[in-house]
């Protein structure tokens, strides 16, 4: 539902979206142009012209190297014909007229190089865009792509987009990719609001992990915003308010105070055991992607890391990190876990998580495409490098390794063969690692659920990725907000699938952890326990509430509510029952 009021500067506009990361934020807006760079303008003194020109030439070189690498990757993955597209990009970079124009613009205007590159390329683009000739218009697309890359390199790829944020602001974008999120400077971001996206898109999961309030699926938001607007976002209820008036700010100030009171209440119980009223123990792990998050998880009472999404370090670097770089990260996490177990998941690139370096390689169905274990098995160098780095980290403390997006037994067997090779390579070099490292696989595809008994013969543990399992079981793209209403973790099919996994897990003595977003949603807790799971892994900021709630019902009640849920047919009814039970038990938080 979207308000129809038009923004006539200063007027309050209310929009409803999907609550994605809890918290309330208010501040000036920063428009993040997806994958693009805000081009700032400032004057440089005459003495600095040479250094600006030097920066330009260096950025040209860096861009050329990146394109050559992309060309190589595309040639390997897609073929020489597709790779030839990038020859045109390389030609643009060598275009003498264009280079001379930028250099002259720097000297003539006295402006910074980013602004000069933008101005000159814009002039060329305007010219190309007027032409009838289709071939030349395509050259305009090449030039646009190259310009974006060049500007990214000029402002520094790691801080792309927010390098010039200045004061902290609410970041607004049509959509946000995980690599965009990974490269944001979090200290400058008060909150995130996007037109598209769903609760389990990876950009949102990352926002939640760093406790940045977020609302997604706010259709039409970016169109309604005007220069200088302020935005308030309520990540609890999924609301965004453009230019909130005084009374709205006052009301939200009160909401903020109430939330603070709740936080204090949760903290009071943070060090109590995580168990139900009748003493049934629940193992709470943290989903953590950085050493900071591990420390935060330990402070919030987690008993280890249940999911470390290693792709986060690839996305931050926007490239493939070396074995040593990965080892630094993994061993740092293992050490920070204080003798608790860290579960490291091998690379899950693909789907909505891609390195920006390859924007021209697009799949029609990325979530069902060249992703996760499929990508690793076809890229032995990348996979072996990562496996060696994880194994080396295992010398520093309890470590488990797990493979994502398994859809058949062959993938697990081949992944284990790679692990065997990585171990042999380390042994040959007399490098220490845990010979008995536990091996697990994600259960997140329907086929993995159906053959979980077979998979149990090959692995030591399961980790249930409900974010993907819901999308694949229900055939609902997890990041498409047009169909977000169909993305229903409360669907009976999901509940039956979970029941089946936990049954096999018990029979085969292969412990299962739930690490998708429902694990951190307290409303699901009695149902998950009633279905038979005892291990949950969630963003560490969500653990105190899980624990608080668990201590307010018994296992017998969990079983009763599960039975009731299993008799219901509609997701909405199931949701209603779980929400009501939760509301009854934690009424003290609401008062
Ligand atoms: C999942 O699918 O539930 C999961 C934990 O993995 P990701 O969200 O990274 O796909
Ligand atoms: Mg997944």
Coordinates of C-alpha atoms and ligand atoms in Angstrom, one line a residue:
X1 CA 0.0 0.0 0.0
X2 CA 1.5 3.3 -1.0
X3 CA 0.2 6.8 -0.1
X4 CA -0.8 8.9 -3.1
X5 CA 0.1 12.3 -1.7
X6 CA 2.6 14.0 -3.9
X7 CA 5.7 15.5 -2.4
X8 CA 5.3 19.2 -2.5
X9 CA 8.4 20.0 -0.6
X10 CA 8.1 19.6 3.2
X11 CA 4.8 17.7 3.1
X12 CA 4.7 14.5 5.2
X13 CA 4.3 11.3 3.1
X14 CA 3.7 7.9 4.6
X15 CA 4.8 4.8 2.8
X16 CA 4.4 1.1 3.8
X17 CA 7.0 -1.5 3.0
X18 CA 8.5 -4.6 4.5
X19 CA 10.3 -4.3 7.9
X20 CA 13.8 -5.6 7.2
X21 CA 16.0 -4.7 10.1
X22 CA 14.7 -3.4 13.4
X23 CA 15.3 0.2 14.6
X24 CA 14.1 3.7 14.1
X25 CA 16.1 6.3 12.3
X26 CA 15.7 9.8 11.0
X27 CA 17.9 12.0 9.0
X28 CA 18.7 13.6 5.6
X29 CA 18.6 11.4 2.6
X30 CA 21.4 10.1 0.5
X31 CA 20.4 8.8 -2.9
X32 CA 22.5 5.8 -3.7
X33 CA 22.5 5.3 -7.5
X34 CA 22.9 1.5 -7.8
X35 CA 26.4 0.7 -8.8
X36 CA 27.0 4.3 -9.7
X37 CA 29.0 7.0 -8.1
X38 CA 27.9 10.4 -6.9
X39 CA 30.1 12.8 -8.9
X40 CA 31.3 15.6 -6.7
X41 CA 32.7 18.9 -7.9
X42 CA 35.4 20.9 -6.4
X43 CA 38.1 23.2 -7.6
X44 CA 41.8 22.2 -7.7
X45 CA 44.6 24.7 -7.7
X46 CA 46.8 25.1 -10.8
X47 CA 49.6 23.4 -9.0
X48 CA 47.5 20.3 -8.6
X49 CA 46.5 19.9 -12.3
X50 CA 49.4 17.5 -12.9
X51 CA 48.5 15.3 -9.9
X52 CA 44.8 15.2 -11.1
X53 CA 46.0 14.1 -14.6
X54 CA 48.2 11.5 -12.9
X55 CA 45.1 10.2 -11.0
X56 CA 43.2 10.0 -14.2
X57 CA 46.0 8.0 -16.0
X58 CA 46.3 5.6 -13.0
X59 CA 42.5 5.1 -12.9
X60 CA 42.6 4.3 -16.7
X61 CA 45.3 1.7 -16.1
X62 CA 43.4 0.1 -13.2
X63 CA 40.2 0.0 -15.2
X64 CA 42.0 -1.6 -18.1
X65 CA 43.4 -4.3 -15.8
X66 CA 40.0 -5.0 -14.4
X67 CA 38.4 -5.3 -17.8
X68 CA 41.2 -7.7 -18.9
X69 CA 40.4 -9.9 -15.9
X70 CA 36.7 -9.8 -16.6
X71 CA 37.4 -10.7 -20.2
X72 CA 39.4 -13.7 -19.1
X73 CA 36.7 -14.8 -16.7
X74 CA 34.0 -14.5 -19.3
X75 CA 36.1 -16.3 -21.9
X76 CA 36.5 -19.2 -19.4
X77 CA 32.9 -19.4 -18.2
X78 CA 31.0 -18.3 -21.3
X79 CA 33.3 -18.5 -24.3
X80 CA 35.4 -16.4 -26.5
X81 CA 32.5 -14.8 -28.5
X82 CA 30.9 -13.3 -25.4
X83 CA 34.3 -12.2 -24.1
X84 CA 34.9 -10.2 -27.2
X85 CA 32.3 -7.6 -26.0
X86 CA 35.0 -6.4 -23.7
X87 CA 37.4 -5.6 -26.6
X88 CA 35.1 -2.7 -27.4
X89 CA 35.5 -1.5 -23.7
X90 CA 39.2 -1.7 -24.0
X91 CA 39.2 0.4 -27.2
X92 CA 37.2 3.1 -25.4
X93 CA 39.9 3.3 -22.7
X94 CA 42.6 3.7 -25.4
X95 CA 40.7 6.4 -27.3
X96 CA 43.2 9.2 -27.6
X97 CA 40.6 11.9 -28.4
X98 CA 38.7 11.1 -25.2
X99 CA 41.8 11.1 -23.1
X100 CA 43.0 14.4 -24.5
X101 CA 39.5 15.9 -23.9
X102 CA 39.6 15.0 -20.2
X103 CA 43.2 16.3 -19.8
X104 CA 42.2 19.6 -21.5
X105 CA 39.1 19.9 -19.4
X106 CA 41.1 19.5 -16.2
X107 CA 43.5 22.3 -17.3
X108 CA 40.8 24.6 -18.6
X109 CA 38.1 24.3 -15.9
X110 CA 40.3 23.8 -12.9
X111 CA 37.8 21.2 -11.5
X112 CA 38.6 17.8 -10.0
X113 CA 39.2 14.9 -12.3
X114 CA 35.9 13.0 -11.4
X115 CA 33.9 16.0 -12.5
X116 CA 35.9 16.4 -15.7
X117 CA 35.6 12.7 -16.6
X118 CA 31.9 12.9 -16.0
X119 CA 31.5 16.1 -18.1
X120 CA 33.5 14.9 -21.1
X121 CA 31.9 11.4 -21.2
X122 CA 28.5 13.0 -20.8
X123 CA 29.1 15.1 -23.9
X124 CA 30.1 12.0 -25.9
X125 CA 27.0 10.1 -24.6
X126 CA 24.6 12.9 -25.5
X127 CA 26.1 12.8 -29.0
X128 CA 25.9 9.0 -29.4
X129 CA 22.3 8.9 -28.0
X130 CA 21.0 11.2 -30.7
X131 CA 22.2 8.9 -33.5
X132 CA 19.9 6.6 -35.4
X133 CA 22.7 4.1 -36.0
X134 CA 22.2 1.1 -33.7
X135 CA 25.8 0.1 -33.7
X136 CA 26.9 3.5 -32.6
X137 CA 24.2 3.6 -29.9
X138 CA 25.6 0.4 -28.5
X139 CA 29.0 2.1 -28.3
X140 CA 27.2 4.6 -26.0
X141 CA 26.3 1.7 -23.6
X142 CA 30.0 0.6 -23.6
X143 CA 31.1 4.2 -22.8
X144 CA 28.6 4.5 -20.0
X145 CA 29.8 1.2 -18.5
X146 CA 33.4 2.2 -18.7
X147 CA 32.7 5.7 -17.3
X148 CA 31.0 4.1 -14.2
X149 CA 34.0 1.8 -13.7
X150 CA 36.5 4.6 -14.1
X151 CA 34.7 6.8 -11.6
X152 CA 34.5 4.0 -9.1
X153 CA 38.2 3.6 -9.4
X154 CA 38.7 7.3 -9.0
X155 CA 36.8 7.5 -5.8
X156 CA 38.2 4.2 -4.5
X157 CA 36.2 1.0 -5.1
X158 CA 35.9 0.1 -1.4
X159 CA 34.0 3.2 -0.5
X160 CA 32.2 3.4 -3.8
X161 CA 29.0 5.4 -3.5
X162 CA 29.3 6.6 0.0
X163 CA 32.8 8.1 -0.2
X164 CA 31.3 11.5 -0.2
X165 CA 28.4 11.0 2.2
X166 CA 29.7 13.6 4.6
X167 CA 27.3 13.7 7.6
X168 CA 25.5 10.5 8.5
X169 CA 22.3 10.0 6.3
X170 CA 19.6 7.5 5.5
X171 CA 20.6 5.7 2.4
X172 CA 17.9 5.4 -0.2
X173 CA 18.1 3.3 -3.4
X174 CA 15.9 1.5 -5.9
X175 CA 17.6 -1.7 -4.8
X176 CA 20.8 -2.6 -3.1
X177 CA 23.1 -5.5 -4.0
X178 CA 25.1 -7.4 -1.3
X179 CA 28.3 -6.1 -2.9
X180 CA 26.9 -2.5 -2.6
X181 CA 26.1 -3.1 1.0
X182 CA 29.5 -4.7 1.7
X183 CA 31.2 -1.6 0.4
X184 CA 29.2 0.9 2.4
X185 CA 30.8 3.0 5.1
X186 CA 28.4 1.9 8.0
X187 CA 29.5 4.7 10.2
X188 CA 27.9 7.2 7.8
X189 CA 24.6 5.3 7.4
X190 CA 21.7 5.9 9.7
X191 CA 19.4 3.5 7.9
X192 CA 18.5 1.9 4.6
X193 CA 15.3 2.3 2.6
X194 CA 14.8 0.7 -0.8
X195 CA 12.0 0.5 -3.4
X196 CA 12.5 -3.2 -3.9
X197 CA 13.8 -6.3 -2.0
X198 CA 12.5 -8.8 0.5
X199 CA 13.2 -9.7 4.1
X200 CA 15.7 -12.4 3.2
X201 CA 17.6 -10.6 0.4
X202 CA 21.3 -10.7 1.3
X203 CA 21.7 -7.0 1.4
X204 CA 19.0 -6.9 4.1
X205 CA 20.6 -9.7 6.1
X206 CA 23.8 -7.8 6.1
X207 CA 22.1 -4.6 7.3
X208 CA 20.5 -6.6 10.1
X209 CA 23.8 -8.1 11.2
X210 CA 25.2 -4.6 11.6
X211 CA 22.1 -3.3 13.4
X212 CA 21.4 -0.7 10.7
X213 CA 17.6 -0.1 10.6
X214 CA 16.1 -1.0 7.2
X215 CA 12.8 -1.0 5.4
X216 CA 12.5 -2.5 1.9
X217 CA 9.8 -2.9 -0.7
X218 CA 8.8 0.7 -0.4
X219 CA 7.5 0.9 -3.9
X220 CA 7.8 4.4 -5.4
X221 CA 9.9 5.9 -2.6
X222 CA 12.8 7.1 -4.8
X223 CA 10.4 8.8 -7.2
X224 CA 8.8 10.7 -4.5
X225 CA 11.9 12.1 -2.9
X226 CA 13.2 15.5 -3.7
X227 CA 16.5 17.3 -3.1
X228 CA 17.0 18.1 0.6
X229 CA 14.2 15.7 1.9
X230 CA 14.5 14.1 5.3
X231 CA 13.3 10.6 6.0
X232 CA 12.2 8.7 9.0
X233 CA 12.2 4.9 8.8
X234 CA 10.7 2.4 11.3
X235 CA 12.3 -0.9 10.8
X236 CA 10.0 -2.6 13.3
X237 CA 6.8 -1.9 11.4
X238 CA 8.1 -1.4 7.9
X239 CA 7.2 2.3 7.6
X240 CA 8.9 5.2 5.9
X241 CA 7.9 8.8 6.4
X242 CA 9.2 11.5 4.1
X243 CA 9.6 14.9 5.8
X244 CA 8.0 13.9 9.1
X245 CA 6.3 16.7 11.0
X246 CA 7.0 17.6 14.6
X247 CA 4.2 15.6 16.1
X248 CA 5.3 12.5 14.1
X249 CA 8.9 12.9 15.3
X250 CA 7.5 13.3 18.9
X251 CA 5.5 10.1 18.5
X252 CA 8.5 8.2 17.2
X253 CA 10.6 9.6 19.9
X254 CA 8.3 7.9 22.4
X255 CA 8.4 4.6 20.4
X256 CA 12.2 4.8 20.5
X257 CA 12.1 5.2 24.3
X258 CA 9.8 2.2 24.6
X259 CA 12.1 0.1 22.5
X260 CA 15.0 1.2 24.7
X261 CA 13.1 -0.1 27.8
X262 CA 12.6 -3.4 26.1
X263 CA 16.3 -3.6 25.3
X264 CA 17.1 -3.0 28.9
X265 CA 14.7 -5.8 30.0
X266 CA 16.2 -8.2 27.5
X267 CA 19.7 -7.4 28.7
X268 CA 18.8 -8.2 32.3
X269 CA 18.2 -11.8 31.3
X270 CA 21.1 -12.0 28.8
X271 CA 23.3 -14.1 31.1
X272 CA 20.6 -16.6 32.1
X273 CA 20.6 -20.1 30.5
X274 CA 18.8 -20.4 27.1
X275 CA 16.2 -23.0 28.0
X276 CA 12.4 -23.3 28.2
X277 CA 10.5 -22.9 31.5
X278 CA 10.9 -26.6 32.2
X279 CA 14.6 -26.7 31.5
X280 CA 14.7 -27.9 27.8
X281 CA 18.1 -26.6 26.6
X282 CA 18.3 -24.6 23.3
X283 CA 21.7 -24.2 21.7
X284 CA 21.9 -20.6 20.3
X285 CA 24.6 -19.9 17.8
X286 CA 25.3 -16.6 16.0
X287 CA 25.3 -15.9 12.3
X288 CA 28.5 -13.8 12.1
X289 CA 30.5 -12.5 9.1
X290 CA 33.2 -10.6 10.9
X291 CA 35.4 -10.8 14.0
X292 CA 33.4 -7.9 15.5
X293 CA 30.2 -9.9 15.0
X294 CA 31.7 -12.9 16.7
X295 CA 32.6 -10.8 19.7
X296 CA 29.1 -9.3 19.7
X297 CA 27.6 -12.8 19.5
X298 CA 29.7 -14.0 22.5
X299 CA 28.7 -10.9 24.5
X300 CA 25.1 -11.8 23.7
X301 CA 25.5 -15.3 25.0
X302 CA 25.9 -17.4 21.9
X303 CA 27.6 -20.8 22.1
X304 CA 29.5 -20.5 18.8
X305 CA 29.0 -19.4 15.3
X306 CA 26.5 -21.4 13.3
X307 CA 27.0 -19.7 10.0
X308 CA 29.8 -17.6 8.7
X309 CA 28.9 -16.5 5.2
X310 CA 32.5 -16.4 3.7
X311 CA 31.3 -14.6 0.5
X312 CA 31.1 -11.5 2.7
X313 CA 34.9 -11.1 2.5
X314 CA 34.9 -11.6 -1.2
X315 CA 32.1 -9.0 -1.6
X316 CA 33.9 -6.5 0.6
X317 CA 37.1 -6.9 -1.5
X318 CA 35.0 -7.1 -4.7
X319 CA 37.5 -9.7 -5.8
X320 CA 38.9 -13.2 -4.8
X321 CA 41.0 -12.9 -1.6
X322 CA 44.3 -14.8 -1.4
X323 CA 44.7 -17.9 0.8
X324 CA 46.6 -15.8 3.4
X325 CA 43.9 -13.0 3.4
X326 CA 41.2 -15.6 3.9
X327 CA 43.3 -17.4 6.6
X328 CA 43.6 -14.1 8.5
X329 CA 39.8 -13.7 8.5
X330 CA 38.9 -17.3 9.4
X331 CA 41.6 -17.8 12.1
X332 CA 40.6 -14.4 13.5
X333 CA 37.0 -15.5 13.9
X334 CA 38.1 -18.9 15.4
X335 CA 40.3 -17.1 18.0
X336 CA 37.5 -14.5 18.8
X337 CA 35.1 -17.4 19.4
X338 CA 36.8 -18.2 22.7
X339 CA 36.9 -22.0 22.3
X340 CA 33.4 -22.1 20.9
X341 CA 32.8 -23.8 17.5
X342 CA 32.9 -21.7 14.4
X343 CA 31.0 -23.1 11.4
X344 CA 32.5 -21.8 8.2
X345 CA 30.4 -22.1 5.0
X346 CA 32.3 -22.3 1.8
X347 CA 31.7 -19.7 -0.9
X348 CA 28.1 -19.0 -1.8
X349 CA 28.5 -16.5 -4.6
X350 CA 25.8 -16.2 -7.2
X351 CA 22.1 -15.5 -6.9
X352 CA 22.0 -12.0 -5.5
X353 CA 25.6 -12.1 -4.4
X354 CA 28.0 -11.2 -7.2
X355 CA 31.2 -9.4 -7.5
X356 CA 30.7 -6.1 -9.3
X357 CA 33.7 -6.9 -11.5
X358 CA 31.6 -8.9 -13.8
X359 CA 28.5 -6.8 -14.5
X360 CA 28.0 -8.1 -18.0
X361 CA 27.7 -11.7 -16.9
X362 CA 24.0 -12.1 -16.1
X363 CA 21.9 -15.2 -15.8
X364 CA 18.2 -15.5 -16.5
X365 CA 17.5 -17.4 -13.3
X366 CA 20.5 -16.5 -11.0
X367 CA 19.1 -18.2 -7.9
X368 CA 18.7 -21.4 -9.8
X369 CA 21.9 -20.9 -11.7
X370 CA 25.7 -20.9 -11.3
X371 CA 25.7 -20.5 -7.5
X372 CA 27.5 -21.7 -4.4
X373 CA 28.8 -25.3 -4.6
X374 CA 28.2 -25.3 -8.3
X375 CA 30.5 -22.4 -8.8
X376 CA 33.2 -23.9 -6.5
X377 CA 33.2 -27.3 -8.1
X378 CA 33.8 -25.6 -11.5
X379 CA 36.5 -23.3 -10.1
X380 CA 39.0 -25.7 -8.5
X381 CA 41.6 -23.1 -7.8
X382 CA 39.2 -20.8 -5.9
X383 CA 37.7 -23.7 -4.0
X384 CA 41.0 -25.4 -3.0
X385 CA 42.4 -22.0 -1.9
X386 CA 39.4 -21.5 0.4
X387 CA 39.5 -25.0 1.8
X388 CA 43.2 -24.7 2.7
X389 CA 42.5 -21.4 4.4
X390 CA 39.7 -22.9 6.4
X391 CA 41.7 -25.9 7.3
X392 CA 44.6 -23.8 8.5
X393 CA 42.2 -21.8 10.7
X394 CA 41.0 -25.0 12.2
X395 CA 44.5 -25.4 13.9
X396 CA 43.4 -22.5 16.2
X397 CA 40.2 -23.9 17.6
X398 CA 37.0 -25.8 17.0
X399 CA 36.0 -25.3 13.4
X400 CA 33.4 -26.9 11.2
X401 CA 33.1 -26.7 7.4
X402 CA 29.9 -26.7 5.5
X403 CA 28.8 -26.7 1.8
X404 CA 26.0 -24.6 0.5
X405 CA 23.2 -25.2 -1.9
X406 CA 23.6 -29.0 -2.1
X407 CA 21.1 -30.5 -4.5
X408 CA 22.5 -34.0 -4.9
X409 CA 24.8 -36.5 -3.3
X410 CA 27.4 -36.2 -6.0
X411 CA 28.1 -32.6 -5.0
X412 CA 28.9 -33.5 -1.4
X413 CA 31.1 -36.4 -2.5
X414 CA 33.0 -34.1 -4.9
X415 CA 33.3 -31.4 -2.4
X416 CA 34.8 -33.9 0.1
X417 CA 37.3 -35.0 -2.5
X418 CA 38.4 -31.4 -2.8
X419 CA 38.7 -31.2 0.9
X420 CA 40.8 -34.4 0.9
X421 CA 43.1 -32.8 -1.7
X422 CA 43.4 -29.6 0.3
X423 CA 44.4 -31.7 3.4
X424 CA 47.0 -33.6 1.4
X425 CA 48.5 -30.3 0.1
X426 CA 48.8 -29.0 3.6
X427 CA 50.3 -32.2 4.9
X428 CA 52.9 -32.1 2.2
X429 CA 53.9 -28.7 3.4
X430 CA 53.7 -29.8 7.1
X431 CA 51.1 -27.1 7.9
X432 CA 48.9 -27.8 10.9
X433 CA 45.1 -28.3 10.7
X434 CA 42.4 -30.3 12.3
X435 CA 42.5 -33.8 10.6
X436 CA 39.0 -34.6 12.0
X437 CA 37.3 -31.3 11.1
X438 CA 33.5 -31.8 11.0
X439 CA 31.8 -31.6 7.6
X440 CA 28.3 -30.5 7.1
X441 CA 25.9 -29.5 4.3
X442 CA 23.2 -26.9 4.0
X443 CA 19.7 -28.3 3.5
X444 CA 18.1 -25.6 1.5
X445 CA 16.9 -27.2 -1.7
X446 CA 13.8 -29.4 -1.9
X447 CA 15.9 -32.3 -3.3
X448 CA 18.2 -32.1 -0.3
X449 CA 15.2 -32.5 2.0
X450 CA 13.9 -35.5 0.1
X451 CA 17.3 -37.2 0.1
X452 CA 18.4 -36.0 3.6
X453 CA 18.7 -39.6 4.7
X454 CA 21.3 -40.2 2.0
X455 CA 23.1 -37.0 2.7
X456 CA 23.2 -38.0 6.4
X457 CA 25.5 -40.9 5.4
X458 CA 28.1 -38.4 4.0
X459 CA 28.1 -35.6 6.6
X460 CA 28.5 -34.9 10.3
X461 CA 25.8 -32.2 10.6
X462 CA 23.0 -30.4 8.7
X463 CA 22.3 -26.7 8.6
X464 CA 18.9 -25.8 7.4
X465 CA 18.9 -22.7 5.2
X466 CA 15.2 -21.7 5.4
X467 CA 15.7 -18.5 3.4
X468 CA 16.5 -20.5 0.3
X469 CA 14.3 -23.5 1.2
X470 CA 11.2 -21.3 1.3
X471 CA 12.0 -19.8 -2.1
X472 CA 12.7 -23.1 -3.7
X473 CA 9.9 -25.0 -2.1
X474 CA 7.3 -22.4 -2.9
X475 CA 8.9 -21.2 -6.2
X476 CA 9.0 -17.6 -5.0
X477 CA 12.1 -15.5 -5.7
X478 CA 13.3 -14.3 -2.3
X479 CA 14.2 -10.8 -3.5
X480 CA 11.3 -10.0 -5.8
X481 CA 9.0 -7.7 -3.9
X482 CA 6.2 -8.1 -6.5
X483 CA 5.6 -11.6 -5.1
X484 CA 6.8 -10.9 -1.5
X485 CA 3.3 -11.8 -0.3
X486 CA 3.8 -15.4 -1.5
X487 CA 7.1 -15.8 0.3
X488 CA 5.6 -17.5 3.3
X489 CA 7.8 -19.3 5.9
X490 CA 4.5 -20.2 7.6
X491 CA 3.4 -22.3 4.6
X492 CA 2.5 -25.9 5.6
X493 CA 4.8 -27.2 3.0
X494 CA 7.7 -25.5 4.8
X495 CA 6.6 -26.9 8.1
X496 CA 6.3 -30.4 6.7
X497 CA 9.7 -30.2 5.1
X498 CA 11.3 -29.0 8.4
X499 CA 9.6 -31.9 10.3
X500 CA 11.0 -34.3 7.8
X501 CA 14.6 -33.0 8.1
X502 CA 14.5 -33.0 11.9
X503 CA 13.2 -36.6 11.9
X504 CA 16.0 -37.8 9.7
X505 CA 18.5 -35.8 11.8
X506 CA 17.4 -37.6 14.9
X507 CA 17.2 -41.0 13.4
X508 CA 20.6 -40.7 11.8
X509 CA 22.2 -38.9 14.7
X510 CA 23.2 -36.0 12.4
X511 CA 22.5 -32.8 14.4
X512 CA 20.6 -30.1 12.5
X513 CA 20.8 -26.3 13.1
X514 CA 18.4 -23.9 11.5
X515 CA 20.3 -20.9 10.3
X516 CA 17.9 -19.1 8.0
X517 CA 16.1 -15.9 9.2
X518 CA 13.2 -17.7 10.9
X519 CA 15.7 -19.0 13.5
X520 CA 16.0 -15.4 14.7
X521 CA 12.3 -14.7 14.7
X522 CA 11.0 -15.5 18.2
X523 CA 7.4 -16.2 16.9
X524 CA 8.8 -19.4 15.2
X525 CA 10.6 -20.6 18.3
X526 CA 7.9 -22.9 19.9
X527 CA 7.1 -24.4 16.5
X528 CA 10.8 -25.1 15.7
X529 CA 11.3 -26.7 19.1
X530 CA 8.1 -28.7 18.8
X531 CA 9.2 -29.9 15.4
X532 CA 12.3 -31.2 17.0
X533 CA 15.2 -28.8 16.5
X534 CA 17.5 -27.8 19.4
X535 CA 20.1 -25.7 17.5
X536 CA 19.4 -22.3 16.2
X537 CA 21.7 -19.8 14.6
X538 CA 20.7 -16.2 14.2
X539 CA 22.1 -12.7 13.9
X540 CA 23.6 -12.0 17.4
X541 CA 21.4 -8.9 18.0
X542 CA 18.3 -11.2 17.9
X543 CA 19.6 -13.7 20.5
X544 CA 18.5 -11.9 23.7
X545 CA 14.9 -11.8 22.6
X546 CA 14.9 -15.5 21.6
X547 CA 16.3 -16.4 25.0
X548 CA 13.8 -14.1 26.9
X549 CA 10.9 -15.7 25.1
X550 CA 12.1 -19.3 25.5
X551 CA 12.2 -18.9 29.2
X552 CA 8.4 -18.1 29.2
X553 CA 6.9 -21.3 27.9
X554 CA 7.4 -25.0 28.4
X555 CA 8.3 -27.8 26.0
X556 CA 4.9 -29.3 26.5
X557 CA 3.3 -26.0 25.3
X558 CA 5.7 -26.0 22.3
X559 CA 4.5 -29.5 21.4
X560 CA 0.8 -28.5 21.8
X561 CA 1.2 -25.4 19.6
X562 CA 3.1 -27.4 17.0
X563 CA 0.2 -30.0 16.9
X564 CA -2.3 -27.1 16.4
X565 CA -0.2 -25.6 13.7
X566 CA 0.1 -28.9 11.8
X567 CA -3.7 -29.1 11.7
X568 CA -4.0 -25.7 9.9
X569 CA -4.0 -25.2 6.2
X570 CA -3.4 -21.5 5.6
X571 CA -0.1 -19.7 6.3
X572 CA -2.1 -16.7 7.6
X573 CA -3.8 -18.9 10.3
X574 CA -0.5 -20.4 11.3
X575 CA 1.0 -17.0 11.6
X576 CA -1.9 -15.8 13.7
X577 CA -1.6 -18.7 16.1
X578 CA 2.2 -18.2 16.6
X579 CA 1.9 -14.4 16.9
X580 CA -0.9 -14.7 19.5
X581 CA 1.1 -17.2 21.6
X582 CA 4.1 -14.9 21.5
X583 CA 2.1 -11.8 22.4
X584 CA 0.5 -13.6 25.3
X585 CA 3.8 -14.7 26.7
X586 CA 5.8 -11.5 26.4
X587 CA 3.1 -9.1 27.4
X588 CA 5.5 -7.6 30.0
X589 CA 7.6 -6.3 27.1
X590 CA 4.6 -4.5 25.6
X591 CA 3.5 -2.8 28.9
Ligands
LIG1 C1 19.5 -19.7 3.9 O1 19.3 -19.9 2.7 O2 18.6 -19.8 4.8 C2 20.9 -19.3 4.4 C3 21.2 -19.3 5.7 O3 21.8 -19.0 3.5 P1 21.8 -17.6 2.7 O4 20.8 -16.7 3.3 O5 23.1 -17.0 2.7 O6 21.4 -18.0 1.3
LIG2 MG1 21.0 -20.1 1.4

